């Protein structure tokens, strides 16, 4: 667990009646596969490892293939939260047979509207889990059985038709852009421009570049009297830029996304807005970090 979404996954699992063994790790670098191997060796009752691919709370990308390799070697199963990764970061279910499910949504790297959650899972694993969900929403076997009975594309609940239609368009745009490699390259470049430009404004990144994923970058809030994240967010908003008005690191940070239908021009526009907002709040360059 190296961030807020790992905490959320633990909470979801607990509330679904599962016994959760937490493996806390610093939120400034990827989870070490050796630590996962040691935890599995120490506790044979652990059946599954949950891992967050791109930890949107901190900006870290965890090494899912390396963690998967130790899970596979230990004969256990894995569930991957790829919500802010899928579509940009590579993933291969066939190369990671230890994975029972990889989960993502319509609204992050696929750049669709929010409203749909996806789980990709081998059919035999879904069938093996029948009757085991303890949650109707999360019951993949029930989803599968409904599809078999009522036809593929059937929903158990009212489908979000606008979001589904938008998702189809988002996929067309995704393929026209060049799919996963092209999207990853665009996000990496967005992130590099932001990471370097923000440092030129005096902001201190939360992660070292070697641990920085391409999806979201965090910077320490300037340690000056009177700095207030909400006021800063509003100053940015007046300049046409929106960032998160919360942080989920222990240290006070600000979170800036590098994803969405944005490229180098928009990132430079955002840097200008950051400069203006810092000036408006009276933060001088040497005080920003
Ligand atoms: C955004 C996100 C979620 C939650 O997705 P929602 O669409 O906000 O429900 C879960 N995990 C990760 C890693 C995320 O980035």
CSV table of C-alpha atoms and ligand atoms in Angstrom, one decimal:
chain,number,residue,atom,x,y,z
A,1,UNK,CA,0.0,0.0,0.0
A,2,UNK,CA,1.7,3.2,-1.2
A,3,UNK,CA,-1.2,5.6,-1.5
A,4,UNK,CA,-4.8,6.5,-1.0
A,5,UNK,CA,-6.2,4.1,-3.6
A,6,UNK,CA,-4.6,1.2,-1.9
A,7,UNK,CA,-6.3,2.3,1.3
A,8,UNK,CA,-9.5,2.4,-0.6
A,9,UNK,CA,-9.0,-1.0,-2.0
A,10,UNK,CA,-8.4,-2.4,1.5
A,11,UNK,CA,-11.6,-0.7,2.7
A,12,UNK,CA,-13.7,-2.1,-0.2
A,13,UNK,CA,-12.3,-5.6,0.5
A,14,UNK,CA,-13.0,-5.3,4.2
A,15,UNK,CA,-16.5,-4.1,3.6
A,16,UNK,CA,-17.0,-7.1,1.3
A,17,UNK,CA,-16.2,-9.3,4.3
A,18,UNK,CA,-12.6,-10.1,3.3
A,19,UNK,CA,-9.7,-10.4,5.9
A,20,UNK,CA,-7.2,-7.8,4.8
A,21,UNK,CA,-3.5,-8.0,5.5
A,22,UNK,CA,-2.0,-4.6,4.9
A,23,UNK,CA,1.5,-4.3,3.6
A,24,UNK,CA,2.3,-0.6,4.2
A,25,UNK,CA,5.1,0.9,2.1
A,26,UNK,CA,6.4,4.5,1.6
A,27,UNK,CA,4.4,6.6,-0.8
A,28,UNK,CA,7.4,8.0,-2.6
A,29,UNK,CA,8.5,4.9,-4.5
A,30,UNK,CA,7.1,1.7,-6.0
A,31,UNK,CA,6.2,-1.3,-3.8
A,32,UNK,CA,9.2,-3.7,-3.6
A,33,UNK,CA,8.4,-7.1,-5.0
A,34,UNK,CA,10.7,-8.7,-2.4
A,35,UNK,CA,8.4,-7.2,0.4
A,36,UNK,CA,5.4,-8.8,-1.2
A,37,UNK,CA,7.3,-12.2,-1.5
A,38,UNK,CA,8.2,-12.0,2.2
A,39,UNK,CA,4.7,-11.1,3.3
A,40,UNK,CA,3.3,-14.1,1.3
A,41,UNK,CA,5.9,-16.5,2.7
A,42,UNK,CA,5.1,-15.3,6.2
A,43,UNK,CA,1.3,-15.8,5.8
A,44,UNK,CA,0.1,-18.9,3.9
A,45,UNK,CA,-3.5,-17.9,4.5
A,46,UNK,CA,-3.2,-15.0,2.0
A,47,UNK,CA,-5.0,-16.0,-1.2
A,48,UNK,CA,-4.9,-12.8,-3.2
A,49,UNK,CA,-2.7,-9.8,-3.6
A,50,UNK,CA,-4.4,-6.5,-4.5
A,51,UNK,CA,-2.2,-4.0,-6.3
A,52,UNK,CA,-2.8,-0.5,-7.6
A,53,UNK,CA,-1.0,-0.1,-10.9
A,54,UNK,CA,-0.9,3.7,-11.1
A,55,UNK,CA,-1.4,5.1,-7.6
A,56,UNK,CA,-3.3,8.3,-8.3
A,57,UNK,CA,-2.8,9.4,-4.7
A,58,UNK,CA,0.9,9.8,-5.1
A,59,UNK,CA,1.7,9.5,-8.9
A,60,UNK,CA,3.7,6.3,-8.5
A,61,UNK,CA,3.5,3.5,-11.0
A,62,UNK,CA,3.9,0.1,-9.3
A,63,UNK,CA,5.8,-2.6,-11.2
A,64,UNK,CA,2.8,-4.9,-11.8
A,65,UNK,CA,4.8,-7.5,-13.9
A,66,UNK,CA,7.5,-7.8,-11.1
A,67,UNK,CA,4.9,-8.0,-8.3
A,68,UNK,CA,2.9,-10.5,-10.4
A,69,UNK,CA,6.0,-12.7,-10.8
A,70,UNK,CA,6.4,-13.1,-7.0
A,71,UNK,CA,2.7,-13.7,-6.6
A,72,UNK,CA,2.8,-16.4,-9.3
A,73,UNK,CA,5.9,-18.0,-7.8
A,74,UNK,CA,4.1,-18.2,-4.4
A,75,UNK,CA,1.1,-19.8,-6.1
A,76,UNK,CA,-1.3,-17.0,-5.1
A,77,UNK,CA,-3.7,-14.8,-7.2
A,78,UNK,CA,-3.7,-11.1,-8.0
A,79,UNK,CA,-6.3,-8.4,-8.6
A,80,UNK,CA,-5.1,-5.2,-10.3
A,81,UNK,CA,-6.6,-1.8,-9.9
A,82,UNK,CA,-5.6,-0.3,-13.2
A,83,UNK,CA,-8.1,2.5,-13.1
A,84,UNK,CA,-5.7,5.3,-13.8
A,85,UNK,CA,-3.4,3.1,-15.9
A,86,UNK,CA,-5.5,1.1,-18.3
A,87,UNK,CA,-5.2,2.4,-21.9
A,88,UNK,CA,-1.9,4.2,-21.3
A,89,UNK,CA,0.4,1.8,-19.4
A,90,UNK,CA,0.9,-1.6,-21.0
A,91,UNK,CA,-0.8,-4.7,-19.5
A,92,UNK,CA,-1.0,-8.3,-20.7
A,93,UNK,CA,-3.3,-10.7,-19.1
A,94,UNK,CA,-1.8,-13.6,-21.1
A,95,UNK,CA,1.6,-12.8,-19.8
A,96,UNK,CA,0.3,-12.5,-16.2
A,97,UNK,CA,-1.8,-15.7,-15.7
A,98,UNK,CA,-1.7,-15.0,-11.9
A,99,UNK,CA,-4.2,-12.1,-12.4
A,100,UNK,CA,-7.8,-12.9,-11.7
A,101,UNK,CA,-9.1,-9.5,-12.6
A,102,UNK,CA,-7.9,-6.2,-13.9
A,103,UNK,CA,-10.2,-3.3,-13.2
A,104,UNK,CA,-10.6,0.1,-14.8
A,105,UNK,CA,-13.1,2.8,-15.7
A,106,UNK,CA,-14.3,4.7,-18.7
A,107,UNK,CA,-13.0,8.1,-17.5
A,108,UNK,CA,-9.3,8.0,-17.0
A,109,UNK,CA,-6.8,7.1,-19.7
A,110,UNK,CA,-9.5,6.1,-22.2
A,111,UNK,CA,-10.8,9.7,-21.8
A,112,UNK,CA,-14.5,8.8,-21.9
A,113,UNK,CA,-17.2,10.1,-19.6
A,114,UNK,CA,-17.4,8.7,-16.1
A,115,UNK,CA,-20.1,6.1,-15.5
A,116,UNK,CA,-18.8,2.6,-16.4
A,117,UNK,CA,-16.5,0.2,-14.5
A,118,UNK,CA,-14.8,-2.7,-16.3
A,119,UNK,CA,-13.3,-5.9,-15.0
A,120,UNK,CA,-11.4,-8.1,-17.4
A,121,UNK,CA,-11.2,-11.6,-16.0
A,122,UNK,CA,-10.6,-15.1,-17.4
A,123,UNK,CA,-14.0,-16.9,-17.7
A,124,UNK,CA,-12.8,-19.9,-15.7
A,125,UNK,CA,-11.7,-17.6,-12.8
A,126,UNK,CA,-15.2,-15.9,-12.9
A,127,UNK,CA,-16.8,-19.3,-12.8
A,128,UNK,CA,-14.6,-20.4,-9.9
A,129,UNK,CA,-15.8,-17.4,-7.9
A,130,UNK,CA,-19.5,-18.0,-8.4
A,131,UNK,CA,-21.4,-17.5,-5.1
A,132,UNK,CA,-18.4,-16.0,-3.4
A,133,UNK,CA,-18.9,-12.2,-4.0
A,134,UNK,CA,-20.8,-11.1,-0.9
A,135,UNK,CA,-21.7,-8.0,-2.9
A,136,UNK,CA,-24.2,-7.9,-5.8
A,137,UNK,CA,-22.5,-4.9,-7.5
A,138,UNK,CA,-19.1,-6.7,-7.5
A,139,UNK,CA,-20.5,-10.2,-8.4
A,140,UNK,CA,-18.7,-10.8,-11.7
A,141,UNK,CA,-20.2,-14.3,-12.0
A,142,UNK,CA,-23.6,-12.7,-11.8
A,143,UNK,CA,-22.6,-10.3,-14.6
A,144,UNK,CA,-21.4,-13.1,-16.7
A,145,UNK,CA,-24.5,-15.3,-16.0
A,146,UNK,CA,-26.7,-12.4,-17.0
A,147,UNK,CA,-24.9,-12.0,-20.2
A,148,UNK,CA,-25.2,-15.7,-21.0
A,149,UNK,CA,-28.9,-15.6,-20.2
A,150,UNK,CA,-30.0,-12.2,-21.6
A,151,UNK,CA,-27.4,-11.7,-24.3
A,152,UNK,CA,-24.0,-9.9,-24.4
A,153,UNK,CA,-24.4,-6.2,-23.7
A,154,UNK,CA,-27.2,-6.8,-21.2
A,155,UNK,CA,-27.0,-4.9,-18.0
A,156,UNK,CA,-28.3,-5.9,-14.6
A,157,UNK,CA,-28.9,-2.2,-13.8
A,158,UNK,CA,-30.0,0.7,-15.9
A,159,UNK,CA,-27.1,1.2,-18.3
A,160,UNK,CA,-25.6,4.7,-18.6
A,161,UNK,CA,-26.3,5.0,-22.3
A,162,UNK,CA,-24.8,8.4,-22.8
A,163,UNK,CA,-21.5,7.3,-21.2
A,164,UNK,CA,-21.5,4.1,-23.2
A,165,UNK,CA,-22.0,6.0,-26.4
A,166,UNK,CA,-19.3,8.4,-25.4
A,167,UNK,CA,-17.0,5.5,-24.6
A,168,UNK,CA,-17.4,4.2,-28.2
A,169,UNK,CA,-16.4,7.6,-29.5
A,170,UNK,CA,-13.5,7.7,-27.0
A,171,UNK,CA,-12.3,4.3,-28.3
A,172,UNK,CA,-12.4,5.5,-31.9
A,173,UNK,CA,-10.3,8.6,-30.9
A,174,UNK,CA,-7.9,6.3,-28.9
A,175,UNK,CA,-7.3,4.0,-31.9
A,176,UNK,CA,-6.9,7.0,-34.3
A,177,UNK,CA,-4.3,8.4,-32.0
A,178,UNK,CA,-2.3,5.2,-32.2
A,179,UNK,CA,-3.6,3.3,-29.1
A,180,UNK,CA,-1.7,2.5,-26.0
A,181,UNK,CA,1.9,3.4,-27.0
A,182,UNK,CA,0.8,6.8,-28.5
A,183,UNK,CA,-1.3,7.7,-25.4
A,184,UNK,CA,1.5,6.8,-23.1
A,185,UNK,CA,4.0,8.9,-25.1
A,186,UNK,CA,1.7,11.9,-25.0
A,187,UNK,CA,1.1,11.6,-21.2
A,188,UNK,CA,4.8,11.1,-20.5
A,189,UNK,CA,5.6,14.3,-22.5
A,190,UNK,CA,2.8,16.2,-20.7
A,191,UNK,CA,4.2,15.0,-17.4
A,192,UNK,CA,7.8,15.9,-18.3
A,193,UNK,CA,6.8,19.5,-19.3
A,194,UNK,CA,4.8,19.9,-16.1
A,195,UNK,CA,7.5,18.4,-13.8
A,196,UNK,CA,10.3,20.6,-15.3
A,197,UNK,CA,8.2,23.7,-15.7
A,198,UNK,CA,6.9,23.6,-12.1
A,199,UNK,CA,10.4,23.3,-10.8
A,200,UNK,CA,11.3,26.4,-12.8
A,201,UNK,CA,8.5,28.1,-10.9
A,202,UNK,CA,10.2,27.0,-7.7
A,203,UNK,CA,7.7,24.1,-6.8
A,204,UNK,CA,9.3,21.0,-5.3
A,205,UNK,CA,8.0,17.7,-6.8
A,206,UNK,CA,6.8,15.1,-4.3
A,207,UNK,CA,8.5,12.2,-6.2
A,208,UNK,CA,12.0,11.9,-7.6
A,209,UNK,CA,11.8,11.7,-11.4
A,210,UNK,CA,12.8,8.0,-11.4
A,211,UNK,CA,9.6,7.1,-9.4
A,212,UNK,CA,7.3,9.6,-11.1
A,213,UNK,CA,4.6,7.9,-13.2
A,214,UNK,CA,3.1,9.7,-16.3
A,215,UNK,CA,-0.4,10.1,-15.0
A,216,UNK,CA,-0.4,12.6,-12.2
A,217,UNK,CA,2.3,14.7,-10.6
A,218,UNK,CA,2.3,16.0,-7.0
A,219,UNK,CA,4.2,19.1,-5.8
A,220,UNK,CA,4.7,20.3,-2.2
A,221,UNK,CA,2.5,23.2,-1.3
A,222,UNK,CA,4.6,26.4,-0.9
A,223,UNK,CA,5.5,26.7,2.8
A,224,UNK,CA,4.7,30.4,3.0
A,225,UNK,CA,2.2,32.0,5.5
A,226,UNK,CA,-1.2,32.5,3.9
A,227,UNK,CA,-0.8,29.8,1.2
A,228,UNK,CA,-4.2,28.0,1.0
A,229,UNK,CA,-4.9,25.2,-1.5
A,230,UNK,CA,-8.5,26.1,-2.0
A,231,UNK,CA,-7.7,29.8,-2.8
A,232,UNK,CA,-4.9,28.6,-5.1
A,233,UNK,CA,-7.3,26.3,-6.9
A,234,UNK,CA,-9.7,29.2,-7.3
A,235,UNK,CA,-6.9,31.5,-8.7
A,236,UNK,CA,-6.0,28.8,-11.2
A,237,UNK,CA,-9.7,28.3,-12.1
A,238,UNK,CA,-10.0,32.0,-13.0
A,239,UNK,CA,-7.1,31.4,-15.4
A,240,UNK,CA,-8.8,28.5,-17.1
A,241,UNK,CA,-7.1,25.6,-15.3
A,242,UNK,CA,-8.6,23.1,-12.9
A,243,UNK,CA,-6.6,21.0,-10.4
A,244,UNK,CA,-7.6,18.9,-7.4
A,245,UNK,CA,-8.6,20.8,-4.3
A,246,UNK,CA,-7.5,18.0,-2.0
A,247,UNK,CA,-4.4,16.0,-1.4
A,248,UNK,CA,-4.2,12.5,0.1
A,249,UNK,CA,-0.6,12.4,1.0
A,250,UNK,CA,0.4,13.1,4.7
A,251,UNK,CA,2.5,16.1,3.6
A,252,UNK,CA,0.5,19.0,2.1
A,253,UNK,CA,0.8,18.6,-1.6
A,254,UNK,CA,-1.1,19.7,-4.8
A,255,UNK,CA,-2.1,17.2,-7.4
A,256,UNK,CA,-1.9,18.0,-11.1
A,257,UNK,CA,-3.1,15.5,-13.7
A,258,UNK,CA,-1.3,14.9,-17.0
A,259,UNK,CA,-4.1,12.9,-18.7
A,260,UNK,CA,-7.2,13.9,-20.6
A,261,UNK,CA,-7.5,15.5,-24.0
A,262,UNK,CA,-4.4,17.7,-23.4
A,263,UNK,CA,-1.0,18.0,-25.0
A,264,UNK,CA,2.1,20.2,-24.7
A,265,UNK,CA,0.3,23.5,-25.5
A,266,UNK,CA,-2.2,22.9,-22.7
A,267,UNK,CA,0.5,21.9,-20.3
A,268,UNK,CA,2.4,25.2,-21.1
A,269,UNK,CA,-0.9,27.1,-20.7
A,270,UNK,CA,-1.3,25.4,-17.3
A,271,UNK,CA,2.2,26.4,-16.3
A,272,UNK,CA,1.5,30.0,-17.1
A,273,UNK,CA,-1.6,29.8,-15.0
A,274,UNK,CA,0.4,28.3,-12.1
A,275,UNK,CA,2.9,31.2,-12.4
A,276,UNK,CA,0.0,33.7,-12.3
A,277,UNK,CA,-1.7,32.1,-9.4
A,278,UNK,CA,1.5,31.9,-7.4
A,279,UNK,CA,2.2,35.6,-8.1
A,280,UNK,CA,-1.3,36.5,-7.1
A,281,UNK,CA,-0.9,34.8,-3.8
A,282,UNK,CA,2.4,36.6,-3.2
A,283,UNK,CA,4.5,33.4,-3.4
A,284,UNK,CA,8.0,34.3,-4.6
A,285,UNK,CA,10.1,31.8,-6.4
A,286,UNK,CA,12.6,31.2,-3.6
A,287,UNK,CA,9.7,30.6,-1.2
A,288,UNK,CA,7.7,28.2,-3.3
A,289,UNK,CA,9.5,24.9,-2.3
B,1,LIG,C1,-9.9,7.2,-10.0
B,1,LIG,C2,-9.5,5.9,-9.4
B,1,LIG,C3,-10.3,5.1,-8.7
B,1,LIG,C4,-11.8,5.3,-8.6
B,1,LIG,O1,-12.4,5.6,-9.7
B,1,LIG,P1,-13.8,6.4,-9.8
B,1,LIG,O2,-14.1,6.5,-11.2
B,1,LIG,O3,-13.4,7.8,-9.2
B,1,LIG,O4,-14.7,5.7,-8.9
B,1,LIG,C5,-9.8,3.9,-8.2
B,1,LIG,N1,-8.5,3.6,-8.3
B,1,LIG,C6,-7.6,4.4,-8.9
B,1,LIG,C7,-6.2,4.0,-8.9
B,1,LIG,C8,-8.1,5.6,-9.4
B,1,LIG,O5,-7.2,6.5,-10.0
